Amino acid sequence: MDIRAIALGLAFVVMWSSAFTSARVIVQYVAPLHALAIRFLISGLIGVVLARMLGQSWRLTRRQWIATIIFGICQNALYLGLNFVAMQTVEASLAAIIASTMPLVVAIAGWAVFGEKLPSIGIAGLFAGIVGVAIIMGKRLQGGADLYGIALCAVAVLSLTVATMSVRRASSSGNLLMIVGIQMLVGSALLSVAALSLETFRVTWTWQLGLAFSYTVIVPGLMATLVWFVLVNRIGAVRAAVFHFLTPFFGVLTAWALLGEPMGWGDVIGVAIITVGILVVQLSKQKPTVPAEQPA
């Protein structure tokens, strides 16, 4: 993994993790599904227009269209939609921690459901991650965390898992920015239907809302998604997923620094265990590099 890949991975994690904090601010002032539908409409249109200006085409293959639509449904409509609704009652730090377990969910599904082999060290990493989640959840539930919001976050993780599995096919055309824009418009369309059916539009105009919404549209919305596609194309989905082990750390840190959310010792210990577990699982899935033979 070269320096550029490391820089891309760190940039993605910081931007991705910060989305939970900005989302927590947004849902205090706007109905969550309406806010997210508008966000994706704006981000998607910006992405498509910029892509066309750069000469990119929306003429994808049938397989690429299917993968892009799946990604738009699973990540944008389901994953982020459920998280936005959940963060009306769940703290941003807790939502970030639950979302960060996605690599563990992928590994568990591959091992338990699909029979994929996982080394003993990888299995140990899985159990470490589960223990870390249990520690945090125990402390948060004792503190009165909302069970309904936690359940929404858990279902959102499953949706993100499916979205991640579709990334390689969705990003293989080379029209990265166009694909990012299209999958955001897919999410916006579905969220608009859900918002009109399930919510009453409400908004309280404040500078905090304007700042958080603008940041969310540009940084986690367009930039983080584009960086993730570039990173996966550069080093592959398995190696890129290693960077997810930093998500719980940056998610909790950002929420604590900007929103003043409490961070107890249970959170610190749990996040540390989850971080190590995710890193061990991802490293155990990587194939060792075979050194080239030296000429005689």
PDB file of C-alpha atoms in Angstrom:
ATOM      1  CA  MET A   1       0.000   0.000   0.000  1.00  0.00           C
ATOM      2  CA  ASP A   2       1.641   3.242  -1.153  1.00  0.00           C
ATOM      3  CA  ILE A   3       1.613   6.687   0.450  1.00  0.00           C
ATOM      4  CA  ARG A   4      -1.142   7.958  -1.837  1.00  0.00           C
ATOM      5  CA  ALA A   5      -3.427   5.059  -0.902  1.00  0.00           C
ATOM      6  CA  ILE A   6      -2.789   5.693   2.800  1.00  0.00           C
ATOM      7  CA  ALA A   7      -3.564   9.403   2.361  1.00  0.00           C
ATOM      8  CA  LEU A   8      -6.775   8.581   0.473  1.00  0.00           C
ATOM      9  CA  GLY A   9      -7.815   6.110   3.172  1.00  0.00           C
ATOM     10  CA  LEU A  10      -7.215   8.546   6.025  1.00  0.00           C
ATOM     11  CA  ALA A  11      -9.031  11.326   4.160  1.00  0.00           C
ATOM     12  CA  PHE A  12     -12.006   9.052   3.581  1.00  0.00           C
ATOM     13  CA  VAL A  13     -12.210   7.989   7.233  1.00  0.00           C
ATOM     14  CA  VAL A  14     -12.068  11.557   8.562  1.00  0.00           C
ATOM     15  CA  MET A  15     -14.738  12.778   6.116  1.00  0.00           C
ATOM     16  CA  TRP A  16     -16.944   9.696   6.550  1.00  0.00           C
ATOM     17  CA  SER A  17     -16.765   9.811  10.351  1.00  0.00           C
ATOM     18  CA  SER A  18     -17.626  13.507  10.498  1.00  0.00           C
ATOM     19  CA  ALA A  19     -20.914  12.850   8.675  1.00  0.00           C
ATOM     20  CA  PHE A  20     -22.485  11.486  11.851  1.00  0.00           C
ATOM     21  CA  THR A  21     -21.846  14.730  13.717  1.00  0.00           C
ATOM     22  CA  SER A  22     -23.160  16.977  10.924  1.00  0.00           C
ATOM     23  CA  ALA A  23     -26.204  14.706  10.515  1.00  0.00           C
ATOM     24  CA  ARG A  24     -26.953  14.956  14.229  1.00  0.00           C
ATOM     25  CA  VAL A  25     -27.044  18.746  13.858  1.00  0.00           C
ATOM     26  CA  ILE A  26     -29.238  18.656  10.740  1.00  0.00           C
ATOM     27  CA  VAL A  27     -31.975  16.434  12.183  1.00  0.00           C
ATOM     28  CA  GLN A  28     -32.458  18.834  15.085  1.00  0.00           C
ATOM     29  CA  TYR A  29     -33.748  21.457  12.620  1.00  0.00           C
ATOM     30  CA  VAL A  30     -35.208  19.562   9.626  1.00  0.00           C
ATOM     31  CA  ALA A  31     -37.349  16.471   9.135  1.00  0.00           C
ATOM     32  CA  PRO A  32     -34.645  13.793   8.520  1.00  0.00           C
ATOM     33  CA  LEU A  33     -35.918  12.098   5.354  1.00  0.00           C
ATOM     34  CA  HIS A  34     -36.747  15.407   3.669  1.00  0.00           C
ATOM     35  CA  ALA A  35     -33.296  16.737   4.569  1.00  0.00           C
ATOM     36  CA  LEU A  36     -31.536  13.685   3.183  1.00  0.00           C
ATOM     37  CA  ALA A  37     -33.612  13.617  -0.024  1.00  0.00           C
ATOM     38  CA  ILE A  38     -32.744  17.276  -0.693  1.00  0.00           C
ATOM     39  CA  ARG A  39     -29.100  16.668   0.183  1.00  0.00           C
ATOM     40  CA  PHE A  40     -28.779  13.816  -2.313  1.00  0.00           C
ATOM     41  CA  LEU A  41     -30.651  15.722  -5.007  1.00  0.00           C
ATOM     42  CA  ILE A  42     -28.195  18.616  -4.728  1.00  0.00           C
ATOM     43  CA  SER A  43     -25.108  16.389  -4.448  1.00  0.00           C
ATOM     44  CA  GLY A  44     -26.262  14.152  -7.279  1.00  0.00           C
ATOM     45  CA  LEU A  45     -26.951  17.019  -9.681  1.00  0.00           C
ATOM     46  CA  ILE A  46     -23.588  18.610  -8.869  1.00  0.00           C
ATOM     47  CA  GLY A  47     -21.841  15.290  -9.440  1.00  0.00           C
ATOM     48  CA  VAL A  48     -23.564  14.607 -12.779  1.00  0.00           C
ATOM     49  CA  VAL A  49     -22.966  18.140 -14.103  1.00  0.00           C
ATOM     50  CA  LEU A  50     -19.288  18.086 -13.128  1.00  0.00           C
ATOM     51  CA  ALA A  51     -18.908  14.614 -14.636  1.00  0.00           C
ATOM     52  CA  ARG A  52     -20.366  15.790 -17.950  1.00  0.00           C
ATOM     53  CA  MET A  53     -18.040  18.802 -17.918  1.00  0.00           C
ATOM     54  CA  LEU A  54     -15.145  16.367 -17.504  1.00  0.00           C
ATOM     55  CA  GLY A  55     -16.362  14.323 -20.461  1.00  0.00           C
ATOM     56  CA  GLN A  56     -17.720  11.381 -18.466  1.00  0.00           C
ATOM     57  CA  SER A  57     -20.666   9.405 -19.820  1.00  0.00           C
ATOM     58  CA  TRP A  58     -23.795   7.994 -18.194  1.00  0.00           C
ATOM     59  CA  ARG A  59     -23.868   5.197 -20.789  1.00  0.00           C
ATOM     60  CA  LEU A  60     -23.022   2.344 -18.430  1.00  0.00           C
ATOM     61  CA  THR A  61     -23.359  -1.351 -19.093  1.00  0.00           C
ATOM     62  CA  ARG A  62     -26.415  -3.184 -17.788  1.00  0.00           C
ATOM     63  CA  ARG A  63     -24.322  -4.786 -15.056  1.00  0.00           C
ATOM     64  CA  GLN A  64     -22.892  -1.424 -13.997  1.00  0.00           C
ATOM     65  CA  TRP A  65     -26.355   0.166 -13.904  1.00  0.00           C
ATOM     66  CA  ILE A  66     -27.647  -2.633 -11.666  1.00  0.00           C
ATOM     67  CA  ALA A  67     -24.688  -2.322  -9.279  1.00  0.00           C
ATOM     68  CA  THR A  68     -24.970   1.475  -9.180  1.00  0.00           C
ATOM     69  CA  ILE A  69     -28.699   1.326  -8.437  1.00  0.00           C
ATOM     70  CA  ILE A  70     -28.130  -1.262  -5.678  1.00  0.00           C
ATOM     71  CA  PHE A  71     -25.477   0.988  -4.158  1.00  0.00           C
ATOM     72  CA  GLY A  72     -27.795   3.996  -4.309  1.00  0.00           C
ATOM     73  CA  ILE A  73     -30.635   2.082  -2.664  1.00  0.00           C
ATOM     74  CA  CYS A  74     -28.613   0.334   0.034  1.00  0.00           C
ATOM     75  CA  GLN A  75     -26.191   3.082   1.059  1.00  0.00           C
ATOM     76  CA  ASN A  76     -28.051   6.302   0.380  1.00  0.00           C
ATOM     77  CA  ALA A  77     -31.712   5.405   0.836  1.00  0.00           C
ATOM     78  CA  LEU A  78     -31.499   2.662   3.483  1.00  0.00           C
ATOM     79  CA  TYR A  79     -28.218   3.089   5.345  1.00  0.00           C
ATOM     80  CA  LEU A  80     -28.175   6.869   5.584  1.00  0.00           C
ATOM     81  CA  GLY A  81     -31.961   7.199   5.677  1.00  0.00           C
ATOM     82  CA  LEU A  82     -32.225   4.902   8.702  1.00  0.00           C
ATOM     83  CA  ASN A  83     -29.284   6.610  10.397  1.00  0.00           C
ATOM     84  CA  PHE A  84     -30.785  10.069   9.910  1.00  0.00           C
ATOM     85  CA  VAL A  85     -34.060   8.942  11.464  1.00  0.00           C
ATOM     86  CA  ALA A  86     -32.210   7.189  14.295  1.00  0.00           C
ATOM     87  CA  MET A  87     -30.115  10.242  15.147  1.00  0.00           C
ATOM     88  CA  GLN A  88     -33.182  12.114  16.275  1.00  0.00           C
ATOM     89  CA  THR A  89     -32.851  10.040  19.470  1.00  0.00           C
ATOM     90  CA  VAL A  90     -29.401   8.387  19.234  1.00  0.00           C
ATOM     91  CA  GLU A  91     -26.139  10.277  19.763  1.00  0.00           C
ATOM     92  CA  ALA A  92     -23.812  10.712  16.803  1.00  0.00           C
ATOM     93  CA  SER A  93     -20.996   8.862  18.568  1.00  0.00           C
ATOM     94  CA  LEU A  94     -23.151   5.758  19.111  1.00  0.00           C
ATOM     95  CA  ALA A  95     -24.378   5.784  15.496  1.00  0.00           C
ATOM     96  CA  ALA A  96     -20.753   6.018  14.301  1.00  0.00           C
ATOM     97  CA  ILE A  97     -19.714   3.087  16.503  1.00  0.00           C
ATOM     98  CA  ILE A  98     -22.542   0.873  15.223  1.00  0.00           C
ATOM     99  CA  ALA A  99     -21.791   1.811  11.604  1.00  0.00           C
ATOM    100  CA  SER A 100     -18.111   0.985  12.096  1.00  0.00           C
ATOM    101  CA  THR A 101     -18.957  -2.676  12.712  1.00  0.00           C
ATOM    102  CA  MET A 102     -19.714  -3.185   9.006  1.00  0.00           C
ATOM    103  CA  PRO A 103     -16.383  -4.980   8.281  1.00  0.00           C
ATOM    104  CA  LEU A 104     -17.144  -7.357  11.154  1.00  0.00           C
ATOM    105  CA  VAL A 105     -20.616  -8.049   9.755  1.00  0.00           C
ATOM    106  CA  VAL A 106     -19.125  -8.785   6.319  1.00  0.00           C
ATOM    107  CA  ALA A 107     -16.575 -11.167   7.848  1.00  0.00           C
ATOM    108  CA  ILE A 108     -19.190 -12.920  10.004  1.00  0.00           C
ATOM    109  CA  ALA A 109     -21.487 -13.418   7.008  1.00  0.00           C
ATOM    110  CA  GLY A 110     -18.663 -14.788   4.896  1.00  0.00           C
ATOM    111  CA  TRP A 111     -17.528 -17.159   7.632  1.00  0.00           C
ATOM    112  CA  ALA A 112     -20.847 -18.364   9.055  1.00  0.00           C
ATOM    113  CA  VAL A 113     -23.153 -18.185   6.024  1.00  0.00           C
ATOM    114  CA  PHE A 114     -20.962 -18.638   2.962  1.00  0.00           C
ATOM    115  CA  GLY A 115     -18.342 -20.916   4.503  1.00  0.00           C
ATOM    116  CA  GLU A 116     -15.386 -18.670   3.723  1.00  0.00           C
ATOM    117  CA  LYS A 117     -12.261 -19.700   5.577  1.00  0.00           C
ATOM    118  CA  LEU A 118     -10.960 -17.294   8.202  1.00  0.00           C
ATOM    119  CA  PRO A 119      -7.681 -17.838  10.067  1.00  0.00           C
ATOM    120  CA  SER A 120      -7.757 -18.320  13.832  1.00  0.00           C
ATOM    121  CA  ILE A 121      -6.441 -14.790  14.329  1.00  0.00           C
ATOM    122  CA  GLY A 122      -9.320 -13.474  12.226  1.00  0.00           C
ATOM    123  CA  ILE A 123     -11.868 -15.387  14.316  1.00  0.00           C
ATOM    124  CA  ALA A 124     -10.270 -13.902  17.429  1.00  0.00           C
ATOM    125  CA  GLY A 125     -10.682 -10.459  15.882  1.00  0.00           C
ATOM    126  CA  LEU A 126     -14.376 -11.124  15.281  1.00  0.00           C
ATOM    127  CA  PHE A 127     -14.973 -12.066  18.887  1.00  0.00           C
ATOM    128  CA  ALA A 128     -12.948  -9.052  20.059  1.00  0.00           C
ATOM    129  CA  GLY A 129     -15.158  -6.764  17.990  1.00  0.00           C
ATOM    130  CA  ILE A 130     -18.303  -8.348  19.408  1.00  0.00           C
ATOM    131  CA  VAL A 131     -16.979  -7.915  22.957  1.00  0.00           C
ATOM    132  CA  GLY A 132     -16.210  -4.256  22.260  1.00  0.00           C
ATOM    133  CA  VAL A 133     -19.728  -3.650  20.947  1.00  0.00           C
ATOM    134  CA  ALA A 134     -21.207  -5.429  23.993  1.00  0.00           C
ATOM    135  CA  ILE A 135     -19.230  -3.210  26.381  1.00  0.00           C
ATOM    136  CA  ILE A 136     -20.404  -0.004  24.692  1.00  0.00           C
ATOM    137  CA  MET A 137     -24.010  -1.145  24.337  1.00  0.00           C
ATOM    138  CA  GLY A 138     -24.161  -2.240  27.978  1.00  0.00           C
ATOM    139  CA  LYS A 139     -22.991   1.174  29.155  1.00  0.00           C
ATOM    140  CA  ARG A 140     -25.223   3.106  26.753  1.00  0.00           C
ATOM    141  CA  LEU A 141     -28.339   1.064  27.564  1.00  0.00           C
ATOM    142  CA  GLN A 142     -27.728   1.652  31.256  1.00  0.00           C
ATOM    143  CA  GLY A 143     -27.586   5.337  30.410  1.00  0.00           C
ATOM    144  CA  GLY A 144     -30.990   5.189  28.699  1.00  0.00           C
ATOM    145  CA  ALA A 145     -30.035   4.921  25.014  1.00  0.00           C
ATOM    146  CA  ASP A 146     -33.064   4.597  22.720  1.00  0.00           C
ATOM    147  CA  LEU A 147     -33.606   0.950  21.662  1.00  0.00           C
ATOM    148  CA  TYR A 148     -35.627   1.877  18.565  1.00  0.00           C
ATOM    149  CA  GLY A 149     -32.867   4.177  17.334  1.00  0.00           C
ATOM    150  CA  ILE A 150     -30.241   1.490  17.974  1.00  0.00           C
ATOM    151  CA  ALA A 151     -32.314  -1.038  16.006  1.00  0.00           C
ATOM    152  CA  LEU A 152     -32.514   1.366  13.044  1.00  0.00           C
ATOM    153  CA  CYS A 153     -28.720   1.797  13.135  1.00  0.00           C
ATOM    154  CA  ALA A 154     -28.268  -1.991  13.183  1.00  0.00           C
ATOM    155  CA  VAL A 155     -30.474  -2.486  10.105  1.00  0.00           C
ATOM    156  CA  ALA A 156     -28.576   0.362   8.447  1.00  0.00           C
ATOM    157  CA  VAL A 157     -25.297  -1.550   8.917  1.00  0.00           C
ATOM    158  CA  LEU A 158     -26.742  -4.538   7.078  1.00  0.00           C
ATOM    159  CA  SER A 159     -27.716  -2.237   4.196  1.00  0.00           C
ATOM    160  CA  LEU A 160     -24.218  -0.721   4.128  1.00  0.00           C
ATOM    161  CA  THR A 161     -22.761  -4.220   3.947  1.00  0.00           C
ATOM    162  CA  VAL A 162     -24.739  -4.971   0.783  1.00  0.00           C
ATOM    163  CA  ALA A 163     -23.758  -1.575  -0.657  1.00  0.00           C
ATOM    164  CA  THR A 164     -20.073  -2.235  -0.037  1.00  0.00           C
ATOM    165  CA  MET A 165     -20.279  -5.602  -1.764  1.00  0.00           C
ATOM    166  CA  SER A 166     -21.558  -3.866  -4.917  1.00  0.00           C
ATOM    167  CA  VAL A 167     -18.778  -1.245  -5.061  1.00  0.00           C
ATOM    168  CA  ARG A 168     -16.378  -3.122  -7.323  1.00  0.00           C
ATOM    169  CA  ARG A 169     -18.915  -3.564 -10.131  1.00  0.00           C
ATOM    170  CA  ALA A 170     -20.313  -0.060  -9.720  1.00  0.00           C
ATOM    171  CA  SER A 171     -16.899   1.596  -9.972  1.00  0.00           C
ATOM    172  CA  SER A 172     -15.393  -0.412 -12.824  1.00  0.00           C
ATOM    173  CA  SER A 173     -16.421   1.827 -15.731  1.00  0.00           C
ATOM    174  CA  GLY A 174     -13.975   4.658 -15.067  1.00  0.00           C
ATOM    175  CA  ASN A 175     -16.797   7.236 -14.919  1.00  0.00           C
ATOM    176  CA  LEU A 176     -16.393   7.560 -11.152  1.00  0.00           C
ATOM    177  CA  LEU A 177     -17.892  11.001 -10.637  1.00  0.00           C
ATOM    178  CA  MET A 178     -20.846  10.195 -12.895  1.00  0.00           C
ATOM    179  CA  ILE A 179     -21.527   6.989 -10.966  1.00  0.00           C
ATOM    180  CA  VAL A 180     -21.341   8.866  -7.653  1.00  0.00           C
ATOM    181  CA  GLY A 181     -23.870  11.395  -8.952  1.00  0.00           C
ATOM    182  CA  ILE A 182     -26.243   8.768 -10.318  1.00  0.00           C
ATOM    183  CA  GLN A 183     -26.316   6.659  -7.162  1.00  0.00           C
ATOM    184  CA  MET A 184     -27.088   9.806  -5.145  1.00  0.00           C
ATOM    185  CA  LEU A 185     -30.005  10.651  -7.431  1.00  0.00           C
ATOM    186  CA  VAL A 186     -31.303   7.094  -6.969  1.00  0.00           C
ATOM    187  CA  GLY A 187     -31.194   7.597  -3.214  1.00  0.00           C
ATOM    188  CA  SER A 188     -32.878  10.991  -3.485  1.00  0.00           C
ATOM    189  CA  ALA A 189     -35.771   9.564  -5.529  1.00  0.00           C
ATOM    190  CA  LEU A 190     -36.514   6.807  -3.023  1.00  0.00           C
ATOM    191  CA  LEU A 191     -36.085   9.066  -0.005  1.00  0.00           C
ATOM    192  CA  SER A 192     -38.444  11.648  -1.531  1.00  0.00           C
ATOM    193  CA  VAL A 193     -41.196   9.034  -1.746  1.00  0.00           C
ATOM    194  CA  ALA A 194     -40.535   7.936   1.846  1.00  0.00           C
ATOM    195  CA  ALA A 195     -40.420  11.521   3.107  1.00  0.00           C
ATOM    196  CA  LEU A 196     -43.718  12.512   1.477  1.00  0.00           C
ATOM    197  CA  SER A 197     -45.364   9.321   2.775  1.00  0.00           C
ATOM    198  CA  LEU A 198     -43.998   9.207   6.320  1.00  0.00           C
ATOM    199  CA  GLU A 199     -43.096  12.745   7.398  1.00  0.00           C
ATOM    200  CA  THR A 200     -44.507  16.209   7.765  1.00  0.00           C
ATOM    201  CA  PHE A 201     -42.008  18.716   6.425  1.00  0.00           C
ATOM    202  CA  ARG A 202     -40.540  20.950   9.115  1.00  0.00           C
ATOM    203  CA  VAL A 203     -37.552  23.272   9.147  1.00  0.00           C
ATOM    204  CA  THR A 204     -36.071  25.784  11.586  1.00  0.00           C
ATOM    205  CA  TRP A 205     -33.693  28.101   9.757  1.00  0.00           C
ATOM    206  CA  THR A 206     -30.436  28.683  11.671  1.00  0.00           C
ATOM    207  CA  TRP A 207     -26.816  29.259  10.752  1.00  0.00           C
ATOM    208  CA  GLN A 208     -25.960  25.922  12.368  1.00  0.00           C
ATOM    209  CA  LEU A 209     -28.308  24.185   9.927  1.00  0.00           C
ATOM    210  CA  GLY A 210     -26.855  26.038   6.943  1.00  0.00           C
ATOM    211  CA  LEU A 211     -23.286  25.192   7.909  1.00  0.00           C
ATOM    212  CA  ALA A 212     -23.988  21.542   8.714  1.00  0.00           C
ATOM    213  CA  PHE A 213     -26.095  20.994   5.574  1.00  0.00           C
ATOM    214  CA  SER A 214     -23.547  22.619   3.241  1.00  0.00           C
ATOM    215  CA  TYR A 215     -20.726  20.615   4.797  1.00  0.00           C
ATOM    216  CA  THR A 216     -22.678  17.352   4.533  1.00  0.00           C
ATOM    217  CA  VAL A 217     -23.533  17.902   0.862  1.00  0.00           C
ATOM    218  CA  ILE A 218     -19.972  18.662  -0.199  1.00  0.00           C
ATOM    219  CA  VAL A 219     -17.635  16.731   2.115  1.00  0.00           C
ATOM    220  CA  PRO A 220     -19.182  13.430   3.293  1.00  0.00           C
ATOM    221  CA  GLY A 221     -21.640  13.506   0.382  1.00  0.00           C
ATOM    222  CA  LEU A 222     -19.549  14.047  -2.750  1.00  0.00           C
ATOM    223  CA  MET A 223     -15.913  14.037  -1.680  1.00  0.00           C
ATOM    224  CA  ALA A 224     -15.913  11.033   0.671  1.00  0.00           C
ATOM    225  CA  THR A 225     -17.883   8.845  -1.738  1.00  0.00           C
ATOM    226  CA  LEU A 226     -15.616   9.751  -4.653  1.00  0.00           C
ATOM    227  CA  VAL A 227     -12.483   9.108  -2.567  1.00  0.00           C
ATOM    228  CA  TRP A 228     -13.857   5.701  -1.541  1.00  0.00           C
ATOM    229  CA  PHE A 229     -14.426   4.668  -5.165  1.00  0.00           C
ATOM    230  CA  VAL A 230     -10.920   5.831  -6.112  1.00  0.00           C
ATOM    231  CA  LEU A 231      -9.405   3.977  -3.158  1.00  0.00           C
ATOM    232  CA  VAL A 232     -11.223   0.708  -3.971  1.00  0.00           C
ATOM    233  CA  ASN A 233     -10.131   0.953  -7.606  1.00  0.00           C
ATOM    234  CA  ARG A 234      -6.546   1.570  -6.494  1.00  0.00           C
ATOM    235  CA  ILE A 235      -6.007  -1.132  -3.865  1.00  0.00           C
ATOM    236  CA  GLY A 236      -9.147  -3.324  -3.906  1.00  0.00           C
ATOM    237  CA  ALA A 237     -12.149  -3.599  -1.584  1.00  0.00           C
ATOM    238  CA  VAL A 238     -10.534  -5.888   1.005  1.00  0.00           C
ATOM    239  CA  ARG A 239      -7.451  -3.757   1.560  1.00  0.00           C
ATOM    240  CA  ALA A 240      -9.477  -0.530   1.441  1.00  0.00           C
ATOM    241  CA  ALA A 241     -11.816  -1.860   4.145  1.00  0.00           C
ATOM    242  CA  VAL A 242      -8.886  -1.850   6.593  1.00  0.00           C
ATOM    243  CA  PHE A 243      -9.380   1.899   6.957  1.00  0.00           C
ATOM    244  CA  HIS A 244     -12.813   1.300   8.471  1.00  0.00           C
ATOM    245  CA  PHE A 245     -11.055   0.296  11.679  1.00  0.00           C
ATOM    246  CA  LEU A 246     -10.441   4.005  12.305  1.00  0.00           C
ATOM    247  CA  THR A 247     -14.122   4.967  11.958  1.00  0.00           C
ATOM    248  CA  PRO A 248     -15.171   4.382  15.597  1.00  0.00           C
ATOM    249  CA  PHE A 249     -12.223   6.428  16.882  1.00  0.00           C
ATOM    250  CA  PHE A 250     -12.798   9.443  14.633  1.00  0.00           C
ATOM    251  CA  GLY A 251     -16.590   9.205  14.948  1.00  0.00           C
ATOM    252  CA  VAL A 252     -16.523   9.370  18.744  1.00  0.00           C
ATOM    253  CA  LEU A 253     -13.769  11.996  18.784  1.00  0.00           C
ATOM    254  CA  THR A 254     -15.615  14.315  16.369  1.00  0.00           C
ATOM    255  CA  ALA A 255     -18.907  14.050  18.281  1.00  0.00           C
ATOM    256  CA  TRP A 256     -17.118  14.738  21.556  1.00  0.00           C
ATOM    257  CA  ALA A 257     -15.144  17.712  20.182  1.00  0.00           C
ATOM    258  CA  LEU A 258     -17.935  19.445  18.233  1.00  0.00           C
ATOM    259  CA  LEU A 259     -21.138  18.413  20.005  1.00  0.00           C
ATOM    260  CA  GLY A 260     -19.855  17.868  23.513  1.00  0.00           C
ATOM    261  CA  GLU A 261     -21.263  14.334  23.633  1.00  0.00           C
ATOM    262  CA  PRO A 262     -20.086  12.442  26.743  1.00  0.00           C
ATOM    263  CA  MET A 263     -17.295   9.917  26.321  1.00  0.00           C
ATOM    264  CA  GLY A 264     -16.897   7.566  29.276  1.00  0.00           C
ATOM    265  CA  TRP A 265     -14.284   4.918  29.978  1.00  0.00           C
ATOM    266  CA  GLY A 266     -16.664   2.238  28.701  1.00  0.00           C
ATOM    267  CA  ASP A 267     -16.741   3.994  25.323  1.00  0.00           C
ATOM    268  CA  VAL A 268     -12.955   4.373  25.228  1.00  0.00           C
ATOM    269  CA  ILE A 269     -12.325   0.715  26.090  1.00  0.00           C
ATOM    270  CA  GLY A 270     -15.062  -0.547  23.742  1.00  0.00           C
ATOM    271  CA  VAL A 271     -13.856   1.586  20.822  1.00  0.00           C
ATOM    272  CA  ALA A 272     -10.279   0.406  21.363  1.00  0.00           C
ATOM    273  CA  ILE A 273     -11.361  -3.259  21.341  1.00  0.00           C
ATOM    274  CA  ILE A 274     -13.556  -2.794  18.241  1.00  0.00           C
ATOM    275  CA  THR A 275     -10.723  -0.969  16.473  1.00  0.00           C
ATOM    276  CA  VAL A 276      -8.257  -3.772  17.149  1.00  0.00           C
ATOM    277  CA  GLY A 277     -10.844  -6.410  16.199  1.00  0.00           C
ATOM    278  CA  ILE A 278     -11.626  -4.802  12.843  1.00  0.00           C
ATOM    279  CA  LEU A 279      -7.937  -4.328  12.049  1.00  0.00           C
ATOM    280  CA  VAL A 280      -7.093  -7.963  12.919  1.00  0.00           C
ATOM    281  CA  VAL A 281      -9.991  -9.302  10.816  1.00  0.00           C
ATOM    282  CA  GLN A 282      -9.058  -7.233   7.791  1.00  0.00           C
ATOM    283  CA  LEU A 283      -5.357  -8.056   7.997  1.00  0.00           C
ATOM    284  CA  SER A 284      -6.133 -11.766   8.363  1.00  0.00           C
ATOM    285  CA  LYS A 285      -8.096 -11.666   5.083  1.00  0.00           C
ATOM    286  CA  GLN A 286      -5.207 -10.239   3.093  1.00  0.00           C
ATOM    287  CA  LYS A 287      -3.086 -12.650   1.131  1.00  0.00           C
ATOM    288  CA  PRO A 288       0.640 -12.454   1.859  1.00  0.00           C
ATOM    289  CA  THR A 289       2.727 -10.987  -0.906  1.00  0.00           C
ATOM    290  CA  VAL A 290       4.943 -13.581  -2.598  1.00  0.00           C
ATOM    291  CA  PRO A 291       8.446 -12.160  -3.053  1.00  0.00           C
ATOM    292  CA  ALA A 292       9.805 -12.209  -6.577  1.00  0.00           C
ATOM    293  CA  GLU A 293      12.620 -14.660  -7.283  1.00  0.00           C
ATOM    294  CA  GLN A 294      16.041 -13.093  -7.516  1.00  0.00           C
ATOM    295  CA  PRO A 295      17.939 -13.741 -10.739  1.00  0.00           C
ATOM    296  CA  ALA A 296      20.893 -16.067 -10.414  1.00  0.00           C
TER     297      ALA A 296
END
